[in-house]
Amino acid sequence: MKNIRSFVICSGLVTAILLGAGSCKPKNAGNAVSGDAASKVYVAPGKYDEFYNFVSGGFSGQMSVYGLPSARLLRVIPVFSVDPEKGYGYSEESKPMLNTSHGFVPWDDLHHEDLSQTNGEIDGRWIFANANNTPRVARVDLTTFHTAEIIEIPNSAGNHSSPFITENTEYVVAGTRFSVPPDNADGDVAINSYKKNFKGSISFISVDKATGSMAIAFQLRCPGVNFDLSHAGKGKSNGWFFFSCYNTEQANTLLEVNASQRDKDFIMAVNWKKAEEYLKAGKAVKESVKYAHNVYNEKTHSATSEIRTEVMVLDTKELKDICYFIPCPKSPHGCDVDPTGEYIVGSGKLAALIPVFSFDKLMKAIAAKDFIGDYDGIPVVKYESALYGEVKKPGLGPLHTEFDGKGNAITTFFVSSEIVKWNIKDLKILDRAPTYYSPGHLCIPGGDTKKPNAKYVIVYNKITKDRYLPTGPELAQSAQLFDISGDKMQLILDFPTIGEPHYAQAVAADVIRNNSVKFYKLEENTHPFVSKGEGETKVVRKDKRVDIYITAIRSHFAPDNIEGIKMGDEVYWHVTNLEQDWDVPHGFAIKGALTAELLIMPGETQTLKWTPEKPGMYPFYCTDFCSALHQEMQGYVRVSPMGSNTALLFSTGKNMPPKDSIGTK
Ligand code: RUQ
Ligand code: CUA
């Protein structure tokens, strides 16, 4: 109730906000935290956090991992952007991970994440993430916290309603934000031919149960609108997927006005089991496209990238009973399904109420053909026939909803800067708490699964003015932690995040922590340039290509003196970390290399490509403080002019060339 005043002020501001004037700052922004907050987030030094929180990095393209409730940053996992800290996208082995049909793309915009599930519960095996700009879906392996696989999505642009998964991780879906002319059609058409030439596309990516390996099973060709977000059905609604759609006006310019015309847009209900039947019955059309499929192999410690050229497409206009539209007020954004699978919550960005749809009613309406017509060949179910009820006056600008598993939902309100807890059955508001400011996504551990673990809700904010020490024109990106174990939601911590946070996932630490890989077994390393001991190290010249097989162990490289490299050579440093113990990476960097360091995990081999730009002496060293004598872990490589007769020599711990020639040059 204490928020009412700011709420009232806000409603007058809606128009201003839509014009980009910013959002409301709640009253008492400074002192909303109560006395026992510090003890609730305190995790003593040396003690572990109770939850992992995987937070999307927005336009950093990465994923960050925090411990909760302390909000200590544990790791940044490079996914779609190069990461010089870890050599990701710089080492020869990891470069193929960022290959696409457009070539090497070193960046993307990561919005959403979904943890893999078994029977609707988080199983701790993988976490999936979307690339928004150059459409891709990644799978991160949670035994290594490494990106294991990236698949590009054809017929798509702005891969926003992605990656959401089914309750047994049968599929990861990817819905296109921008409708575009299909890849096999001529895209060189007038932009204002949108209605005729632009199509929507939703991809169903199958996930292999044992290995996690992804493949595009089929795509749905859909009307040209913008697909925004989605969630799979669960329990009784397993077999269905729900997608929020906006721009049903099919505008191609000034969408902030032209795509906000209609009173209602849609939630699209997709019967994917039906789609599977059509696929089996041979009703899909094979289309030629081009997309990259990149896989990291933990035995060769190398990624491979293949360009695939075909995709199976099901036309939802021709093939009946796959898709249905449900009218949903005012440009829906979040599309969330409660733990029972019965309630589907649509959050209209410009709406002042929250519609809650009933799966049972939807099924009845479809069976009774209770349609108000069709939209581009897809039946439109009557709003009232699918509606369970509306949450009245919940706040302004609802965006996303998560569930606490106790019959309640919590929704973020961008415009009125608050989170609101409401009961799903009676649609009554139970509590509201201000956020600082303009929250987007929120996350409850397991909050989009059948079994939420609702101790906390974490809210990811878009604006942080006055919240942190200033850092120039751009302020810290931020999240806020609320204790929701009691009836009242209690703000207990602010914490900055890496990049702009969108969706996040959280899970009890025990689901993941015991599966951690501690090091890679050297005897299982099948990298083609591995050295399994110092005895296997060598320098091999083949014309202008020089392969240096080099090892790292506390605290030296072997070899650490190398001569006979010549201008014009292309040099590959294949560094194998011989350590067989936890948490002993070695780094490798060489002066003037036009790339990043390598960071090599124990038992792993990584390669740095180097083309020296002038003759001279080039030091190299280990970048990761690995022992008391880390600072001694260094070496030299001598580069001579092209055509010189400097002999190819390499050694560790002894001088070369032989004594009599020392100092001759
Ligand atoms: S979005 S702030 Cu890109 Cu998920 Cu809703
Ligand atoms: Cu190896 Cu420092």
Tab-separated table of C-alpha atoms in Angstrom, residues 7-284:
chain	number	residue	atom	x	y	z
A	7	PHE	CA	1.758	4.413	-8.527
A	8	VAL	CA	-0.642	7.302	-9.018
A	9	ILE	CA	2.138	9.593	-10.154
A	10	CYS	CA	3.214	6.955	-12.586
A	11	SER	CA	-0.090	6.542	-14.354
A	12	GLY	CA	0.068	10.170	-15.388
A	13	LEU	CA	3.449	9.482	-16.838
A	14	VAL	CA	2.593	6.579	-19.053
A	15	THR	CA	2.536	8.650	-22.182
A	16	ALA	CA	5.797	10.310	-21.286
A	17	ILE	CA	7.340	6.915	-20.658
A	18	LEU	CA	6.205	5.594	-23.971
A	19	LEU	CA	7.918	8.584	-25.462
A	20	GLY	CA	11.118	7.499	-23.783
A	21	ALA	CA	11.157	9.932	-20.875
A	22	GLY	CA	12.172	7.223	-18.440
A	23	SER	CA	10.357	5.390	-15.726
A	24	CYS	CA	9.118	6.102	-12.263
A	25	LYS	CA	11.389	6.208	-9.315
A	26	PRO	CA	9.590	4.901	-6.273
A	27	LYS	CA	9.484	6.954	-3.115
A	28	ASN	CA	12.024	6.239	-0.390
A	29	ALA	CA	14.463	4.674	-2.801
A	30	GLY	CA	17.249	4.877	-0.259
A	31	ASN	CA	15.895	3.221	2.844
A	32	ALA	CA	13.584	0.423	1.821
A	33	VAL	CA	15.773	-2.263	3.360
A	34	SER	CA	14.907	-3.506	6.808
A	35	GLY	CA	17.284	-4.250	9.665
A	36	ASP	CA	17.855	-7.964	9.304
A	37	ALA	CA	18.639	-7.859	5.575
A	38	ALA	CA	22.413	-8.022	6.096
A	39	SER	CA	22.250	-11.247	8.066
A	40	LYS	CA	19.994	-12.816	5.447
A	41	VAL	CA	22.524	-12.347	2.656
A	42	TYR	CA	25.631	-12.937	4.740
A	43	VAL	CA	27.524	-16.033	3.727
A	44	ALA	CA	30.595	-16.319	5.906
A	45	PRO	CA	34.022	-16.435	4.228
A	46	GLY	CA	34.760	-20.007	3.228
A	47	LYS	CA	31.097	-21.010	3.293
A	48	TYR	CA	29.189	-21.836	0.131
A	49	ASP	CA	26.099	-20.181	-1.217
A	50	GLU	CA	22.848	-22.089	-1.282
A	51	PHE	CA	21.923	-21.380	-4.912
A	52	TYR	CA	23.538	-20.851	-8.257
A	53	ASN	CA	22.085	-17.935	-10.193
A	54	PHE	CA	22.772	-17.956	-13.954
A	55	VAL	CA	22.214	-14.443	-15.255
A	56	SER	CA	22.014	-13.478	-18.906
A	57	GLY	CA	24.559	-10.868	-19.915
A	58	GLY	CA	22.423	-8.997	-22.459
A	59	PHE	CA	24.626	-7.131	-24.911
A	60	SER	CA	27.793	-8.525	-23.338
A	61	GLY	CA	26.828	-11.799	-25.029
A	62	GLN	CA	27.917	-13.779	-21.966
A	63	MET	CA	26.335	-15.538	-19.032
A	64	SER	CA	27.372	-14.840	-15.468
A	65	VAL	CA	27.111	-17.107	-12.481
A	66	TYR	CA	26.430	-15.798	-9.002
A	67	GLY	CA	26.057	-17.505	-5.675
A	68	LEU	CA	22.904	-16.643	-3.743
A	69	PRO	CA	22.089	-15.169	-1.333
A	70	SER	CA	25.505	-13.488	-1.161
A	71	ALA	CA	25.405	-12.423	-4.838
A	72	ARG	CA	29.120	-13.164	-5.095
A	73	LEU	CA	30.147	-13.376	-8.753
A	74	LEU	CA	31.581	-16.841	-9.364
A	75	ARG	CA	32.185	-16.896	-13.076
A	76	VAL	CA	31.493	-15.328	-16.442
A	77	ILE	CA	30.860	-18.031	-19.034
A	78	PRO	CA	31.705	-16.882	-22.548
A	79	VAL	CA	28.938	-17.941	-24.906
A	80	PHE	CA	28.369	-15.661	-27.908
A	81	SER	CA	31.113	-13.065	-27.451
A	82	VAL	CA	34.860	-13.472	-27.505
A	83	ASP	CA	36.443	-13.410	-24.058
A	84	PRO	CA	40.145	-12.522	-23.972
A	85	GLU	CA	40.326	-13.533	-20.317
A	86	LYS	CA	39.788	-17.153	-21.287
A	87	GLY	CA	41.037	-17.039	-24.860
A	88	TYR	CA	37.486	-17.901	-25.999
A	89	GLY	CA	37.103	-16.988	-29.638
A	90	TYR	CA	40.872	-16.327	-29.824
A	91	SER	CA	42.367	-19.794	-29.472
A	92	GLU	CA	42.340	-21.847	-32.672
A	93	GLU	CA	40.264	-24.474	-30.856
A	94	SER	CA	37.440	-22.129	-29.790
A	95	LYS	CA	37.194	-19.948	-32.916
A	96	PRO	CA	34.831	-22.378	-34.702
A	97	MET	CA	32.292	-21.916	-31.865
A	98	LEU	CA	31.566	-18.428	-33.159
A	99	ASN	CA	31.301	-19.393	-36.791
A	100	THR	CA	27.992	-18.677	-38.541
A	101	SER	CA	26.642	-18.689	-42.073
A	102	HIS	CA	27.775	-15.030	-42.124
A	103	GLY	CA	31.329	-15.959	-41.092
A	104	PHE	CA	33.003	-15.405	-37.726
A	105	VAL	CA	30.752	-13.326	-35.456
A	106	PRO	CA	32.577	-12.240	-32.277
A	107	TRP	CA	29.583	-10.825	-30.400
A	108	ASP	CA	25.921	-11.204	-29.664
A	109	ASP	CA	23.114	-10.158	-27.373
A	110	LEU	CA	22.113	-12.890	-24.918
A	111	HIS	CA	18.653	-12.456	-23.379
A	112	HIS	CA	17.266	-15.707	-22.112
A	113	GLU	CA	18.371	-18.865	-20.423
A	114	ASP	CA	16.661	-22.089	-19.531
A	115	LEU	CA	18.063	-24.926	-17.430
A	116	SER	CA	17.457	-28.442	-18.706
A	117	GLN	CA	14.650	-30.362	-17.042
A	118	THR	CA	13.626	-33.933	-16.421
A	119	ASN	CA	9.957	-34.455	-15.529
A	120	GLY	CA	9.536	-30.719	-15.234
A	121	GLU	CA	12.295	-30.330	-12.659
A	122	ILE	CA	15.737	-28.823	-13.127
A	123	ASP	CA	18.216	-31.659	-13.635
A	124	GLY	CA	21.406	-29.572	-13.550
A	125	ARG	CA	22.879	-30.939	-16.785
A	126	TRP	CA	22.825	-28.019	-19.214
A	127	ILE	CA	21.739	-24.454	-19.551
A	128	PHE	CA	20.586	-23.088	-22.892
A	129	ALA	CA	20.908	-19.486	-24.053
A	130	ASN	CA	19.806	-17.437	-27.049
A	131	ALA	CA	21.702	-15.088	-29.345
A	132	ASN	CA	19.329	-12.363	-30.287
A	133	ASN	CA	21.098	-10.665	-33.159
A	134	THR	CA	22.563	-13.393	-35.331
A	135	PRO	CA	20.059	-16.071	-34.378
A	136	ARG	CA	21.648	-18.891	-32.435
A	137	VAL	CA	21.018	-21.170	-29.480
A	138	ALA	CA	23.840	-22.335	-27.223
A	139	ARG	CA	24.119	-25.201	-24.804
A	140	VAL	CA	26.421	-24.792	-21.826
A	141	ASP	CA	27.625	-27.943	-20.096
A	142	LEU	CA	27.257	-27.561	-16.339
A	143	THR	CA	29.940	-30.097	-15.499
A	144	THR	CA	32.534	-27.755	-17.017
A	145	PHE	CA	30.685	-24.409	-17.255
A	146	HIS	CA	31.866	-24.302	-20.875
A	147	THR	CA	29.805	-23.603	-23.950
A	148	ALA	CA	29.509	-27.032	-25.529
A	149	GLU	CA	27.429	-26.373	-28.626
A	150	ILE	CA	25.981	-23.534	-30.697
A	151	ILE	CA	23.418	-23.956	-33.441
A	152	GLU	CA	22.404	-21.160	-35.800
A	153	ILE	CA	18.732	-20.667	-36.636
A	154	PRO	CA	17.779	-20.164	-40.296
A	155	ASN	CA	14.663	-18.269	-41.457
A	156	SER	CA	14.982	-16.105	-38.385
A	157	ALA	CA	16.107	-12.662	-37.248
A	158	GLY	CA	16.236	-11.355	-33.712
A	159	ASN	CA	15.976	-14.739	-32.033
A	160	HIS	CA	14.102	-13.418	-29.006
A	161	SER	CA	11.477	-15.956	-27.983
A	162	SER	CA	14.175	-18.445	-27.274
A	163	PRO	CA	15.445	-20.744	-25.767
A	164	PHE	CA	12.531	-22.243	-23.886
A	165	ILE	CA	12.383	-25.943	-23.225
A	166	THR	CA	9.854	-28.728	-22.817
A	167	GLU	CA	9.530	-30.522	-19.502
A	168	ASN	CA	11.851	-33.354	-20.491
A	169	THR	CA	14.141	-31.186	-22.610
A	170	GLU	CA	12.878	-32.914	-25.748
A	171	TYR	CA	12.961	-29.571	-27.519
A	172	VAL	CA	14.407	-26.137	-27.179
A	173	VAL	CA	12.356	-23.605	-29.151
A	174	ALA	CA	13.461	-20.477	-30.937
A	175	GLY	CA	10.873	-18.015	-32.247
A	176	THR	CA	11.840	-15.161	-34.504
A	177	ARG	CA	11.306	-11.593	-33.357
A	178	PHE	CA	11.533	-10.104	-36.832
A	179	SER	CA	9.474	-11.716	-39.484
A	180	VAL	CA	11.499	-11.773	-42.673
A	181	PRO	CA	11.284	-13.244	-46.157
A	182	PRO	CA	12.308	-16.908	-45.807
A	183	ASP	CA	15.983	-17.612	-46.518
A	184	ASN	CA	15.215	-19.521	-49.718
A	185	ALA	CA	13.121	-16.630	-51.095
A	186	ASP	CA	14.437	-13.474	-52.678
A	187	GLY	CA	14.852	-11.027	-49.793
A	188	ASP	CA	15.454	-8.173	-52.189
A	189	VAL	CA	11.850	-6.933	-51.986
A	190	ALA	CA	10.230	-3.660	-50.997
A	191	ILE	CA	10.097	-3.317	-47.199
A	192	ASN	CA	6.472	-2.261	-47.419
A	193	SER	CA	5.631	-5.613	-48.966
A	194	TYR	CA	5.778	-6.963	-45.390
A	195	LYS	CA	2.255	-8.368	-45.431
A	196	LYS	CA	2.914	-10.328	-48.574
A	197	ASN	CA	6.501	-11.442	-48.265
A	198	PHE	CA	7.459	-11.555	-44.595
A	199	LYS	CA	6.949	-14.726	-42.568
A	200	GLY	CA	7.347	-15.763	-38.966
A	201	SER	CA	9.271	-18.858	-38.036
A	202	ILE	CA	9.505	-21.029	-34.959
A	203	SER	CA	12.212	-23.656	-34.676
A	204	PHE	CA	12.026	-26.823	-32.643
A	205	ILE	CA	15.523	-27.927	-31.760
A	206	SER	CA	15.715	-31.501	-30.529
A	207	VAL	CA	18.096	-32.319	-27.695
A	208	ASP	CA	19.646	-35.775	-27.421
A	209	LYS	CA	18.814	-37.253	-24.022
A	210	ALA	CA	22.229	-38.751	-23.425
A	211	THR	CA	24.599	-36.233	-24.979
A	212	GLY	CA	22.626	-32.999	-25.197
A	213	SER	CA	23.456	-32.783	-28.879
A	214	MET	CA	21.116	-30.353	-30.687
A	215	ALA	CA	19.544	-30.547	-34.154
A	216	ILE	CA	16.792	-28.528	-35.791
A	217	ALA	CA	13.985	-31.107	-35.924
A	218	PHE	CA	11.535	-28.859	-37.764
A	219	GLN	CA	10.387	-25.302	-38.204
A	220	LEU	CA	6.883	-23.873	-38.244
A	221	ARG	CA	6.123	-21.326	-40.947
A	222	CYS	CA	3.829	-18.791	-39.275
A	223	PRO	CA	2.111	-15.502	-40.086
A	224	GLY	CA	4.406	-12.470	-40.259
A	225	VAL	CA	4.253	-10.962	-36.782
A	226	ASN	CA	6.832	-10.446	-34.028
A	227	PHE	CA	7.288	-13.387	-31.646
A	228	ASP	CA	8.443	-12.116	-28.301
A	229	LEU	CA	8.614	-14.738	-25.583
A	230	SER	CA	7.365	-18.185	-24.800
A	231	HIS	CA	7.086	-21.006	-22.348
A	232	ALA	CA	6.251	-24.651	-22.750
A	233	GLY	CA	3.173	-26.251	-21.297
A	234	LYS	CA	3.782	-28.635	-18.436
A	235	GLY	CA	1.855	-31.402	-16.735
A	236	LYS	CA	-1.583	-31.379	-18.363
A	237	SER	CA	-0.451	-28.886	-21.004
A	238	ASN	CA	2.736	-30.761	-21.883
A	239	GLY	CA	2.686	-31.085	-25.676
A	240	TRP	CA	1.820	-27.421	-26.112
A	241	PHE	CA	3.904	-24.282	-26.345
A	242	PHE	CA	2.755	-20.709	-25.876
A	243	PHE	CA	4.263	-17.712	-27.624
A	244	SER	CA	3.487	-14.043	-27.097
A	245	CYS	CA	3.117	-12.129	-30.377
A	246	TYR	CA	3.078	-8.416	-31.037
A	247	ASN	CA	2.935	-6.317	-34.169
A	248	THR	CA	-0.131	-8.195	-35.343
A	249	GLU	CA	-0.707	-4.907	-37.183
A	250	GLN	CA	2.141	-6.117	-39.431
A	251	ALA	CA	3.781	-2.726	-39.427
A	252	ASN	CA	7.189	-2.327	-40.986
A	253	THR	CA	8.007	1.147	-39.711
A	254	LEU	CA	7.675	3.154	-36.502
A	255	LEU	CA	6.493	0.151	-34.556
A	256	GLU	CA	6.217	2.095	-31.292
A	257	VAL	CA	3.144	3.706	-32.799
A	258	ASN	CA	2.107	1.432	-35.627
A	259	ALA	CA	2.410	-1.825	-33.704
A	260	SER	CA	0.445	-0.449	-30.766
A	261	GLN	CA	-2.791	0.119	-32.645
A	262	ARG	CA	-4.757	-2.964	-31.871
A	263	ASP	CA	-6.411	-3.420	-28.564
A	264	LYS	CA	-5.319	-7.026	-28.504
A	265	ASP	CA	-2.437	-8.943	-30.013
A	266	PHE	CA	-2.046	-12.678	-29.535
A	267	ILE	CA	-0.665	-15.531	-27.603
A	268	MET	CA	-0.050	-18.327	-30.048
A	269	ALA	CA	-0.744	-21.815	-28.723
A	270	VAL	CA	1.259	-24.469	-30.545
A	271	ASN	CA	0.402	-28.151	-30.424
A	272	TRP	CA	3.888	-29.519	-31.004
A	273	LYS	CA	2.809	-33.150	-30.682
A	274	LYS	CA	0.522	-32.509	-33.655
A	275	ALA	CA	3.424	-30.918	-35.506
A	276	GLU	CA	5.466	-34.060	-34.808
A	277	GLU	CA	2.678	-36.165	-36.348
A	278	TYR	CA	2.704	-34.069	-39.509
A	279	LEU	CA	6.471	-34.359	-39.660
A	280	LYS	CA	6.264	-38.156	-39.358
A	281	ALA	CA	3.549	-38.250	-41.991
A	282	GLY	CA	5.920	-36.527	-44.408
A	283	LYS	CA	4.041	-33.240	-44.522
A	284	ALA	CA	7.111	-31.067	-44.031
